[in-house]
Coordinates of C-alpha atoms in Angstrom, one line a residue:
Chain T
X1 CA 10.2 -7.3 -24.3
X2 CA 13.0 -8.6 -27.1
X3 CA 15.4 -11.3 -26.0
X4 CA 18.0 -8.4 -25.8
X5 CA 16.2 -6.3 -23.0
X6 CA 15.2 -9.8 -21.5
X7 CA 18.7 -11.1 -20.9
X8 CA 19.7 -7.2 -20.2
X9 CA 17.7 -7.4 -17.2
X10 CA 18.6 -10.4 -16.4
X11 CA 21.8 -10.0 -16.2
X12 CA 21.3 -7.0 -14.1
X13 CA 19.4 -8.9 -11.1
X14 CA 22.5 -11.5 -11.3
X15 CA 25.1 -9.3 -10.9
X16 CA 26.1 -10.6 -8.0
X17 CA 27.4 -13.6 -9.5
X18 CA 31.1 -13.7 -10.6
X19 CA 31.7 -13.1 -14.4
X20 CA 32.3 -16.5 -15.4
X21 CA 28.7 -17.4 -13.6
X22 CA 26.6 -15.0 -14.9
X23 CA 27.6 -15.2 -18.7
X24 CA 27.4 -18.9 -18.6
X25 CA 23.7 -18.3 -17.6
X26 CA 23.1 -15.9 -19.7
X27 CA 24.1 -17.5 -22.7
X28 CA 22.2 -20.8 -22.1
X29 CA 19.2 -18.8 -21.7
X30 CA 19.9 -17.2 -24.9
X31 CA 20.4 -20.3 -26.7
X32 CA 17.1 -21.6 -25.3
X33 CA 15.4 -18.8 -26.4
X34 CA 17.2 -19.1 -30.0
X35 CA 15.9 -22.8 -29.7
X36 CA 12.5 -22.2 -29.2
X37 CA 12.3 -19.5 -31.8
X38 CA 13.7 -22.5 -34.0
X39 CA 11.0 -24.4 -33.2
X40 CA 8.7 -21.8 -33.8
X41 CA 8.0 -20.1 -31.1
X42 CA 8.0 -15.9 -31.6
X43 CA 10.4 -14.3 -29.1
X44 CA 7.8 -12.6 -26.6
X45 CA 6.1 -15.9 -26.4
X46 CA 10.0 -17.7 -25.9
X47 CA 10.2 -15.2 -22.8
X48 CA 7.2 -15.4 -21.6
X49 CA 7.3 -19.3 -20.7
X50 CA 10.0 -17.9 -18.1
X51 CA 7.4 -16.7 -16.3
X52 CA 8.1 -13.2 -13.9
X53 CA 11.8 -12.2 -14.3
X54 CA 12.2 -11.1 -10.4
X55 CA 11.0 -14.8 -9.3
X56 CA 13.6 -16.6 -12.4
X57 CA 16.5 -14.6 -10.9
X58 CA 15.5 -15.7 -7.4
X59 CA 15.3 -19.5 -8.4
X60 CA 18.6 -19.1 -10.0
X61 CA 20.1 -17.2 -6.8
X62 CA 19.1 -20.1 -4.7
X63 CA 20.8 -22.2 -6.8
X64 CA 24.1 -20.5 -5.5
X65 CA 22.8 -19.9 -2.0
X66 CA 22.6 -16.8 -2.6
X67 CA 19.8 -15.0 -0.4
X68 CA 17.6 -13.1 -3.2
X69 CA 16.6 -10.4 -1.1
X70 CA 20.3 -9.6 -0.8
X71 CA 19.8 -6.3 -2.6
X72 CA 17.3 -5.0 -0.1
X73 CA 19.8 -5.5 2.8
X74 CA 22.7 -4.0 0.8
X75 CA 21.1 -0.6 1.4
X76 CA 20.6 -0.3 4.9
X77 CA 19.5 3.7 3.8
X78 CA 15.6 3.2 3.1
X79 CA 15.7 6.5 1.3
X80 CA 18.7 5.2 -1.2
X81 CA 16.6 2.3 -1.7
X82 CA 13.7 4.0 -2.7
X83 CA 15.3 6.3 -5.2
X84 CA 17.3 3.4 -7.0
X85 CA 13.9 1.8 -6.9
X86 CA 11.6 4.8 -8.6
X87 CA 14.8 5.3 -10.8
X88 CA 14.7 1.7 -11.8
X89 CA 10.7 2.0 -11.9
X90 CA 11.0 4.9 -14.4
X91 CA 13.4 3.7 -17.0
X92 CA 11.3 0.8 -17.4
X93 CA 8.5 2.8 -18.0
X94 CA 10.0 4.9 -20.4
X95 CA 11.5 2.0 -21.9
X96 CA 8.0 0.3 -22.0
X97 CA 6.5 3.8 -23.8
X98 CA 9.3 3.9 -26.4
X99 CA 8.5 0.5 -27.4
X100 CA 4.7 1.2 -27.6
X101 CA 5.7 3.7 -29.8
X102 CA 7.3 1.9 -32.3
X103 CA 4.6 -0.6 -32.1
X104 CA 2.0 1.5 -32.4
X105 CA 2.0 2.3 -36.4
X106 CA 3.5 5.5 -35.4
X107 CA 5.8 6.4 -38.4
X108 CA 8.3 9.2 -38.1
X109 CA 8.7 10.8 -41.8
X110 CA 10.2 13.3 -42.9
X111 CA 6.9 15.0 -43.1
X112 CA 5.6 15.0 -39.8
X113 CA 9.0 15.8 -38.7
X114 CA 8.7 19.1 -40.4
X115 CA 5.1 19.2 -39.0
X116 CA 6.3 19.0 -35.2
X117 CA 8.8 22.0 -36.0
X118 CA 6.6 24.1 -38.1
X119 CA 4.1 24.2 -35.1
X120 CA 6.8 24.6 -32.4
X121 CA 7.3 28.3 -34.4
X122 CA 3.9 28.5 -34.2
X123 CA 3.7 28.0 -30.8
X124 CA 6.9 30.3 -29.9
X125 CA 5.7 33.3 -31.6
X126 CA 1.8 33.0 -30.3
X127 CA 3.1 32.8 -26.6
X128 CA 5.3 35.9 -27.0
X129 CA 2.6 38.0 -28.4
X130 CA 0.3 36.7 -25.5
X131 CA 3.4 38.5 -23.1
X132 CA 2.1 42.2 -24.2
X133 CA -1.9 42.1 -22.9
X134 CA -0.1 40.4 -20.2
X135 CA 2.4 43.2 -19.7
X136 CA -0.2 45.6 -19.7
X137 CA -3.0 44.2 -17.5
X138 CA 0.0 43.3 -14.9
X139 CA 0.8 46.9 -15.1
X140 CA -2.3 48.1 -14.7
X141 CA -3.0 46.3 -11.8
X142 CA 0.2 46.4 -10.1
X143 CA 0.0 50.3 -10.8
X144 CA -3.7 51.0 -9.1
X145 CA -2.5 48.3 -6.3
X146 CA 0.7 50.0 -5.4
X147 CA -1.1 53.3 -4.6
X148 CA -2.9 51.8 -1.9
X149 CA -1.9 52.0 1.5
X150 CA -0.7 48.5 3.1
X151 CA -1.6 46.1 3.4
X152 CA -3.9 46.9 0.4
X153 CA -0.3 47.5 -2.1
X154 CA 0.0 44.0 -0.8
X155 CA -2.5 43.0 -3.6
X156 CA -0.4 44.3 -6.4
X157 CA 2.0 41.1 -5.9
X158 CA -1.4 39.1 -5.7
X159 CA -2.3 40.7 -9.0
X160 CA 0.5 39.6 -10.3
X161 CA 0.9 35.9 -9.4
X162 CA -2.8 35.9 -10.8
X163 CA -1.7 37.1 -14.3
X164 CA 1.2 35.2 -14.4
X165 CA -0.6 32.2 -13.4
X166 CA -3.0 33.0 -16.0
X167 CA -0.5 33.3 -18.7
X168 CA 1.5 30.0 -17.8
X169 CA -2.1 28.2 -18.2
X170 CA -2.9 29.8 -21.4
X171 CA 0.4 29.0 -22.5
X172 CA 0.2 25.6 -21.8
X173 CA -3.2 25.0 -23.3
X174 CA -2.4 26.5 -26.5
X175 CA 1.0 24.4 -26.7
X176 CA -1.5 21.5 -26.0
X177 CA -3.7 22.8 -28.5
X178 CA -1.6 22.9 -31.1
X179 CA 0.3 19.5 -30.6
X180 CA -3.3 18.2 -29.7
X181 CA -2.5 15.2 -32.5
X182 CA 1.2 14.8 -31.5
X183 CA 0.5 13.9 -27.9
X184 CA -3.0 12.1 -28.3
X185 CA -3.3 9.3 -30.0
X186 CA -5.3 9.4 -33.3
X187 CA -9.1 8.5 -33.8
X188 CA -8.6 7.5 -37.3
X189 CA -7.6 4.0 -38.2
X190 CA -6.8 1.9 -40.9
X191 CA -9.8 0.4 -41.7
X192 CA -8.2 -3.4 -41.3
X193 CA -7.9 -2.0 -37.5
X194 CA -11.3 -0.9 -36.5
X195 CA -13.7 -4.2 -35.8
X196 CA -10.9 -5.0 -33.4
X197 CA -10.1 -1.8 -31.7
X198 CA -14.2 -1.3 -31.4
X199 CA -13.8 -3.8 -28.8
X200 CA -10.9 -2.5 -27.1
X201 CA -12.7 0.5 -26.1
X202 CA -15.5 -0.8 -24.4
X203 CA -13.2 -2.7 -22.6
X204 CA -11.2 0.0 -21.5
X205 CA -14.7 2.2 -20.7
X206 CA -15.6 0.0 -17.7
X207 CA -12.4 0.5 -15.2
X208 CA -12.2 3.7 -16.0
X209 CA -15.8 4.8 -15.0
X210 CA -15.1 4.3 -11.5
X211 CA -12.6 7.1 -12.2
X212 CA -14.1 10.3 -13.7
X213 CA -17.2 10.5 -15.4
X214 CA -16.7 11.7 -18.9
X215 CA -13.2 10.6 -20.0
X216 CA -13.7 9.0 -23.3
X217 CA -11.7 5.6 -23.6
X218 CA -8.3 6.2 -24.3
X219 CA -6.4 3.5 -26.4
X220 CA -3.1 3.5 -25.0
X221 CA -2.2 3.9 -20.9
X222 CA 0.0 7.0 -21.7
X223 CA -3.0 8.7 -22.9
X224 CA -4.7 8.7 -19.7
X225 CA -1.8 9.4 -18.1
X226 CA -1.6 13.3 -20.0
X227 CA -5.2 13.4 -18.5
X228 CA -4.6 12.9 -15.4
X229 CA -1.4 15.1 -15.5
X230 CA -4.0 18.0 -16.8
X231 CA -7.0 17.7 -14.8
X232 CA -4.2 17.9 -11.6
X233 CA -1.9 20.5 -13.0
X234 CA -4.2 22.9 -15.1
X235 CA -8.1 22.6 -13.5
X236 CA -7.5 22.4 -9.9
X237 CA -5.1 25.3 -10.1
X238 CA -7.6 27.2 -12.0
X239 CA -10.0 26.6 -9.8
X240 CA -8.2 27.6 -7.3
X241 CA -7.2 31.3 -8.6
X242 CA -10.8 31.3 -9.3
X243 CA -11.3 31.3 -5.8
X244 CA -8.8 33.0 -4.8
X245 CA -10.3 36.4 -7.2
X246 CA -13.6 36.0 -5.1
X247 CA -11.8 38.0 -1.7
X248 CA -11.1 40.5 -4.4
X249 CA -14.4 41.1 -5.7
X250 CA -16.1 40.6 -2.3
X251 CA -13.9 43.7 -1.3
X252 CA -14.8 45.7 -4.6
X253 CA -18.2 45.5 -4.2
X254 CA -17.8 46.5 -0.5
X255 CA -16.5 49.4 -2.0
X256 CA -19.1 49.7 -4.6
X257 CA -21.4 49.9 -2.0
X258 CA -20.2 52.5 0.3
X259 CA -20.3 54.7 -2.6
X260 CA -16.7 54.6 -4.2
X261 CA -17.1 54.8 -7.8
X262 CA -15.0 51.7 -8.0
X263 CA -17.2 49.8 -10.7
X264 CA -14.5 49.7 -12.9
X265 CA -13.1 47.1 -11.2
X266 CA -16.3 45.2 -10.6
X267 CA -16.3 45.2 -14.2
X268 CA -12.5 43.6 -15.0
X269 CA -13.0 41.0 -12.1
X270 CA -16.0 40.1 -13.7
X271 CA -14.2 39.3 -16.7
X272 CA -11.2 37.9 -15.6
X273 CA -13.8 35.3 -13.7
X274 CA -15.0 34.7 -16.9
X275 CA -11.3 34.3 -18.5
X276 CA -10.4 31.7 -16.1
X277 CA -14.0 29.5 -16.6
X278 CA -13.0 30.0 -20.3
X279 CA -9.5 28.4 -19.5
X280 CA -11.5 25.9 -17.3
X281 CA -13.5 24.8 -20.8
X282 CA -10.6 24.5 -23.0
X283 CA -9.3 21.9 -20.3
X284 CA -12.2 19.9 -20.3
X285 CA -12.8 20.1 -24.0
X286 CA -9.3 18.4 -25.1
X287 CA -9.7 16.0 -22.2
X288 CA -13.6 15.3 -23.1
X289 CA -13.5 16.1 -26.2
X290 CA -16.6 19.1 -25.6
X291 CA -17.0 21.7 -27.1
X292 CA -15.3 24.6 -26.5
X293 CA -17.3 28.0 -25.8
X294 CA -15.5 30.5 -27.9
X295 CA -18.2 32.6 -26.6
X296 CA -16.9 33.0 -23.0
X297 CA -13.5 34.0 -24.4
X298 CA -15.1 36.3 -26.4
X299 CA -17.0 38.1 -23.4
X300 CA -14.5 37.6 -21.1
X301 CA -12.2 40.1 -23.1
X302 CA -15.0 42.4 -23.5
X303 CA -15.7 42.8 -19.9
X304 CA -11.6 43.2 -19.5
X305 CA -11.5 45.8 -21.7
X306 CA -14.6 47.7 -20.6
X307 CA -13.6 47.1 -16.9
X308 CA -9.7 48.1 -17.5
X309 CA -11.1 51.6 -19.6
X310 CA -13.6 52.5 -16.0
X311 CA -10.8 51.3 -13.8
X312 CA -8.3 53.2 -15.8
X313 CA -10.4 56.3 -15.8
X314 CA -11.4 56.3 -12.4
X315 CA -7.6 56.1 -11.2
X316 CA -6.9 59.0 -13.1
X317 CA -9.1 61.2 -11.8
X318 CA -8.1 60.4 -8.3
X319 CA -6.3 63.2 -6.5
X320 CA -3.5 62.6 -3.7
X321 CA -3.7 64.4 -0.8
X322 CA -1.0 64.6 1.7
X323 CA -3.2 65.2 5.0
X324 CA -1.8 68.0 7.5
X325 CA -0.9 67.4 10.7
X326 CA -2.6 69.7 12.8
X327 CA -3.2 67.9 16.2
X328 CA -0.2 67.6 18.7
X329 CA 0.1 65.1 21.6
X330 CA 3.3 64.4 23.6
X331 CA 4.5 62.4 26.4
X332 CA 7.5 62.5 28.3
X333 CA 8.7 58.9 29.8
X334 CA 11.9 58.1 31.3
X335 CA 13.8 55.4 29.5
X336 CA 16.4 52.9 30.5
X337 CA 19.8 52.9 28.3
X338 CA 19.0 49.4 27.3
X339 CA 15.1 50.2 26.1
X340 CA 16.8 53.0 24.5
X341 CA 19.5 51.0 22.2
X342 CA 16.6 48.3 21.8
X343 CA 14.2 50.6 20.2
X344 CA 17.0 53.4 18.4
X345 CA 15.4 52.3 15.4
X346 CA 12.5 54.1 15.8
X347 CA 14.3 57.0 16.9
X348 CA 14.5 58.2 12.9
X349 CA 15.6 61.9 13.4
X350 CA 18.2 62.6 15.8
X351 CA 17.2 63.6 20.0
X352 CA 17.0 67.5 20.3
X353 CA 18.8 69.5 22.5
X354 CA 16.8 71.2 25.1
X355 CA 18.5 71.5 28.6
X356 CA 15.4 72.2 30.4
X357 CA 14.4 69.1 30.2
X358 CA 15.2 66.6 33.5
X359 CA 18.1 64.1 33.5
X360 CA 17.1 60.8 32.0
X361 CA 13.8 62.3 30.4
X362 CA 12.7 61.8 26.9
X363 CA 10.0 64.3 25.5
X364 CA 8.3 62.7 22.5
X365 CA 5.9 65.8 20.2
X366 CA 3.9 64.1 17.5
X367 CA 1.7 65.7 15.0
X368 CA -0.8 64.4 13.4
X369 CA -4.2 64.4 11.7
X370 CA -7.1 64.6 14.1
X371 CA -9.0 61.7 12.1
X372 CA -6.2 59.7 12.9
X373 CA -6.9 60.4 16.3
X374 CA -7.5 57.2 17.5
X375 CA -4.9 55.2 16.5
X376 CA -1.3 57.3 17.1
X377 CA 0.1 55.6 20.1
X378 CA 3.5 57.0 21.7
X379 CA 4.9 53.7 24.3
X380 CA 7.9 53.4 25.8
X381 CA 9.3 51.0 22.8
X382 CA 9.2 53.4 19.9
X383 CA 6.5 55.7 18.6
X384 CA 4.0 54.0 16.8
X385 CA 1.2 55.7 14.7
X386 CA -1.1 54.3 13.3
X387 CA -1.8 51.4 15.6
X388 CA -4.1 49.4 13.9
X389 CA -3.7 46.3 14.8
X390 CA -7.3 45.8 16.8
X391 CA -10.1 45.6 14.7
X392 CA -12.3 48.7 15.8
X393 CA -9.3 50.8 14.9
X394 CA -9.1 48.9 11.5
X395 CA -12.8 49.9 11.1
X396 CA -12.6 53.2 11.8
X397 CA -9.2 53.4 9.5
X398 CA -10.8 52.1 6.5
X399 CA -14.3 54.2 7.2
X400 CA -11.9 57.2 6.9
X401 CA -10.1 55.7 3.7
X402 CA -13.2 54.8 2.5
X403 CA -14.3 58.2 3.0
X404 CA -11.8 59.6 1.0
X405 CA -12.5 57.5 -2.0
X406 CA -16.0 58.6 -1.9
X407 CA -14.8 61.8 -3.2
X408 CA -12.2 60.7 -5.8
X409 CA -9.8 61.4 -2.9
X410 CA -7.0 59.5 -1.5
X411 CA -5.3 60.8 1.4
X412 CA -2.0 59.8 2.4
X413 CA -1.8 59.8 6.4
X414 CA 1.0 62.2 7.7
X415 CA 2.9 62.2 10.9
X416 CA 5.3 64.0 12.2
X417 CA 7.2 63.4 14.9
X418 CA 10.5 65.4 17.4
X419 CA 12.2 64.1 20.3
X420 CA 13.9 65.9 23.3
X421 CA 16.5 65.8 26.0
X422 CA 18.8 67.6 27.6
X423 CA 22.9 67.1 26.4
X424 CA 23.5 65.2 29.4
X425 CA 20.7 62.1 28.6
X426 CA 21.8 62.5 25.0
X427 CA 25.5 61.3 26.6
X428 CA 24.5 59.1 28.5
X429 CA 22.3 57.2 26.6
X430 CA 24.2 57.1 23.6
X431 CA 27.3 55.7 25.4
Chain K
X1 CA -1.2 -32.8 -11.5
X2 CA -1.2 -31.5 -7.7
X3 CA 2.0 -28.5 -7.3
X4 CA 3.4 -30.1 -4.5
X5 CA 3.4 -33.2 -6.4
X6 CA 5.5 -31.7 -9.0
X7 CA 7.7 -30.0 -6.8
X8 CA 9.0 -33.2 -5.3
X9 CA 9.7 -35.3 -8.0
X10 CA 10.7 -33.2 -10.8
X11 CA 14.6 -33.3 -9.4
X12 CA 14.1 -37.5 -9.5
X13 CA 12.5 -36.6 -12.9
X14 CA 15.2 -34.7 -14.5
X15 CA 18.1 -36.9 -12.7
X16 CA 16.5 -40.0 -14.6
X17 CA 16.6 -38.6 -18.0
X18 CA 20.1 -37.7 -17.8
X19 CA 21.0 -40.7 -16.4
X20 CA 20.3 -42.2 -19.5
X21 CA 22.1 -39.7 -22.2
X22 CA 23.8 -36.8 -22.0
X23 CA 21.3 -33.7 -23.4
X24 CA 21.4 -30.7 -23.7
X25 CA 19.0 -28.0 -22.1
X26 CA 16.2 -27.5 -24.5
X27 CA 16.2 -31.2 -25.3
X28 CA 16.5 -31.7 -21.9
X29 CA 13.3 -30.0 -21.0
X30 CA 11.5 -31.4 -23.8
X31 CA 12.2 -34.9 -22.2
X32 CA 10.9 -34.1 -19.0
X33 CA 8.1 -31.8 -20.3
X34 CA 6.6 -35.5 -21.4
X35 CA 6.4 -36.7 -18.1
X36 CA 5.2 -33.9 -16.3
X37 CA 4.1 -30.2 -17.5
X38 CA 6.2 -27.9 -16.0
X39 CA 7.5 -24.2 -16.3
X40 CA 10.6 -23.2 -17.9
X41 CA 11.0 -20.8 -15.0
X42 CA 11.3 -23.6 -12.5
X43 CA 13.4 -25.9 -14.6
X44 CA 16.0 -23.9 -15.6
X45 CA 17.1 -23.0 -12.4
X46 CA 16.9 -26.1 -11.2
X47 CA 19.5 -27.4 -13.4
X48 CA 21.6 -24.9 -12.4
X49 CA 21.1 -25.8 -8.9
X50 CA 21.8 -29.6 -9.7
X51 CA 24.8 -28.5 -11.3
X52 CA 26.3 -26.6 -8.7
X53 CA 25.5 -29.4 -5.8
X54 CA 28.1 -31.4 -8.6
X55 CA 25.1 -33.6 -9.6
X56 CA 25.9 -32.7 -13.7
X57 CA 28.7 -31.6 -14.7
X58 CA 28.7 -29.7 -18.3
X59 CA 30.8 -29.4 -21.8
X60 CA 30.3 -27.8 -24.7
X61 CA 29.7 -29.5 -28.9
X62 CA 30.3 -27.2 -31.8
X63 CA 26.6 -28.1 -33.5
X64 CA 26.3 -27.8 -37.3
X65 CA 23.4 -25.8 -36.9
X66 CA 24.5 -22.8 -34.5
X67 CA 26.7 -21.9 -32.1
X68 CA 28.0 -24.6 -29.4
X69 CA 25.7 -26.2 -27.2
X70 CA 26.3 -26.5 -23.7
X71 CA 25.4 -30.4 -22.8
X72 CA 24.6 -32.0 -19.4
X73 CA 26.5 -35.2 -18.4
X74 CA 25.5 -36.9 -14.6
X75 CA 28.0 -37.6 -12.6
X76 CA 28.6 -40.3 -9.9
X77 CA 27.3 -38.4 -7.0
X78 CA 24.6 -37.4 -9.2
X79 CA 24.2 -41.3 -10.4
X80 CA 24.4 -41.9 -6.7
X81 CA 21.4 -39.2 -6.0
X82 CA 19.6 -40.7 -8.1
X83 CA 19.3 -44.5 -6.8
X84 CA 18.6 -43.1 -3.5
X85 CA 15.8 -40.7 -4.5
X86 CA 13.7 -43.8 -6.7
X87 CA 14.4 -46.1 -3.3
X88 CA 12.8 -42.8 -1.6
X89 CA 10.1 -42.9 -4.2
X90 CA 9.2 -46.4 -4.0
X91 CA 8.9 -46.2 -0.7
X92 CA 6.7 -43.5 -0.3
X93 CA 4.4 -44.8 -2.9
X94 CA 4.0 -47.7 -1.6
X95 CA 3.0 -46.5 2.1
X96 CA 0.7 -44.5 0.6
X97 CA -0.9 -46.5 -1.8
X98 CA -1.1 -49.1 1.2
X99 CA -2.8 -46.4 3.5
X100 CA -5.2 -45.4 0.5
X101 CA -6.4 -49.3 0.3
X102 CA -6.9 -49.3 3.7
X103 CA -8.9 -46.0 3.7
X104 CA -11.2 -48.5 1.0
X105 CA -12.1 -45.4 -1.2
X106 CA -13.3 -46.8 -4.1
X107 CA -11.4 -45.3 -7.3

């Protein structure tokens, strides 16, 4: 700290004090200072006689009876308190890095300047040309996911958080990459420096092992700081959408099994697996300093490929089969007005006309597909078809789907459905 | 030397060395510093607290050297403290210098 941020802060915690006060005291204590230093004394060592600069400013608020903690009752709000604190927290930190910097033989010329920018173009143009194998892998998948029947086009979106995901990570690591000397601090030294940082390090190695195993000993606090950020923002989310692919694949090889020829997408799940271990690797080799197994990239975009040309393939030569409805069912059921403007929704076409039909009757006709037998259900809230929402019906849904796909077939369930009444229910129902 | 020692005497302490001549702080705590060690965090607020019970009053030198120097001056209360804390010294010492006799540890 320099007798200017010293008396700064200070000054702040006495604020309390009337003007006259508080510059008095502040310029005594910077004329002691400026009187040590006279005597020889260097300025951090001046300041540091004062001992902790909360407990000074409470010795000197006594003086005035003032009651120190005075602050902490001034904001009755705990959550005010607690932002002013972090906020306080966090400019002294930043403060405290600032400083480091400058006394850390970190020279800003005009070369490195130049550096920094050159690299930010760099950086800017590589993550734009990632965005087009993005585009097209999104679109891909989004495209074969959309075709499905929900809640299986519900996986396009999950497709596409995956990607994304993907891409922000690579993005990230490449930015890190490429500032990799920027934002870490160097390993080369002047050579007046290295018997006395070669201690430093061992010291530093020993805390730090009770953390994680492998982190090499960093040389400044802000360095393990950047780690940490990492390993929490990059690996455990990678991990994650590692994990959260293995439903996918578990499903795919279901499919495998039961005969669809699906192994296209075996293949591409395969490799994205293998994209995000080699996402995993680059992590751990800026943080570790490992080496980084290009080969994993390498046969990770081979399976992609590979994968994307069977999955491609095998869409195309799927044919879309809108299924007839052959089988008929109906029920008649009286409704009450009210059931009736609760459930209009699911009344899409308009009632019929036919006059034969009793007052206050509803006849409901559906037409359907006789494998989807088991799950149209006509009730007195609406017509639902395809009531799957109990597992055996589920079963038997997906068996049929399933079916389908066996033969390069996807059929697209049909329903068809009238309702009838005579004028008079129409009347009165609609009132 | 014991904290608590410290604690209790150092406002008898600084009280005697201004009684003497007027300083100001740094020589002040220079002065003292002789007799007992003591932390510029405690001593500086202490003279402020002396100053404000009207125990020193203060004035300002132009010095040759630098800008002006604030000085500290007792004043007759603070004169007045002063008597009455070395009477509460002597006191003190003595009952417990008796009581340590009596107690026939041998130094």
């Amino acid at each position: 700290m320099t007798k200017k941020q010293f008396l700064k802060k200070l000054e702040e915690k006495l604020k309390i004090l009337n003007e006259a006060e508080k510059s008095d005291i502040i310029n005594e204590y910077n004329d002691i200072i400026n009187e040590k230093i006279k005597d020889g004394q260097s300025e951090k060592a001046a300041i540091e006689d004062f001992g902790d600069l909360d407990d000074l400013a409470k010795e000197i608020l006594k003086a005035y009876k003032v009651d120190p903690e005075y602050d902490n009752e001034k904001n009755n709000d705990s959550f005010d308190k607690t932002i002013e604190k972090a906020a306080n927290w966090l400019s002294e930190k930043a403060n405290d890095f600032f400083d480091s910097l400058k006394n850390d033989q970190y020279e800003i010329t005009a070369e490195k300047v130049f550096e920094v920018v050159l690299k930010l173009f760099i950086v800017l143009i590589l993550l734009y040309i990632l965005r087009l194998p993005i585009l097209l892998i999104t679109g891909l998948g989004m495209g074969i996911f959309s075709t499905s029947i929900f809640p299986f086009s519900l996986i396009q979106y999950l497709w596409l958080f995956i990607v994304e995901v993907g891409y922000i990570f690579l993005a990230i690591l490449i930015i890190l990459a490429i500032f990799k000397n920027e934002l870490f601090t160097k390993k080369e030294e002047t050579k007046a420096e290295k018997p006395k940082k070669e201690t430093k390090p061992k010291q530093a190695i020993k805390p730090k092992e009770a953390k994680t195993s492998k982190i090499s000993a960093p040389t400044t606090d802000t360095n393990s700081i950047f780690k940490a950020v990492i390993i929490i923002v990059f690996v455990i989310p990678i991990i994650l959408a590692i994990i959260g692919v293995i439903p996918a694949m578990a499903l795919a090889i279901y499919f495998f099994v039961q005969g669809v020829k699906i192994h296209g997408i075996i293949i591409l799940l395969i490799g994205i697996i293998m994209f995000f271990a080699f996402l995993l690797n680059l992590a751990f080799s800026l943080i570790n300093k490992e080496k980084i197994q290009s080969w994993l990239i390498i046969v990770a975009a081979f399976f992609i490929m590979l994968g994307a040309v069977f999955t491609v393939d095998w869409a195309l030569g799927l044919s879309f089969e809108q299924e007839e409805a052959d089988v008929l069912v109906y029920e008649k059921f009286i409704i009450s007005k009210k059931e009736y403007q609760d459930s209009r929704i699911f009344y899409q076409d308009e009632i019929m006309v036919d006059n034969q039909i009793e007052a206050g009757e509803l006849v409901v006709k559906i037409y359907f597909n006789e494998k989807h037998q088991n799950f149209v259900n006509v009730d007195r809230q609406g017509i639902r078809s395809f009531n799957i929402d109990n597992f055996q019906n589920f079963r038997r849904f997906s068996k049929t789907f399933i079916e389908g796909l066996k033969e390069d077939k996807v059929y697209i369930p049909y329903y068809h459905f009238e309702v009838y009444a005579s004028q008079k229910t129409i009347d009165d129902l609609e009132k | 030397m014991n904290v608590q020692f410290k604690k209790g005497v150092l406002e008898l302490v600084v009280l005697l060395a201004l009684y003497k001549k007027d300083m100001y702080g740094y020589e002040l705590v220079n002065t003292v510093s002789k007799v007992i060690s003591v932390n510029d965090g405690t001593i500086y607020p202490l003279l402020k607290r002396l100053s404000n019970e009207k125990y020193f009053e203060t004035y300002l030198t132009e010095s040759k050297e630098g800008p002006p120097r604030k000085y500290y001056k007792i004043t007759t209360l603070g004169k007045k403290r002063t008597r009455s804390l070395k009477k509460e010294w002597h006191d003190f010492t003595k009952a417990i210098s008796k009581f340590i006799k009596e107690s026939d540890i041998s130094d």
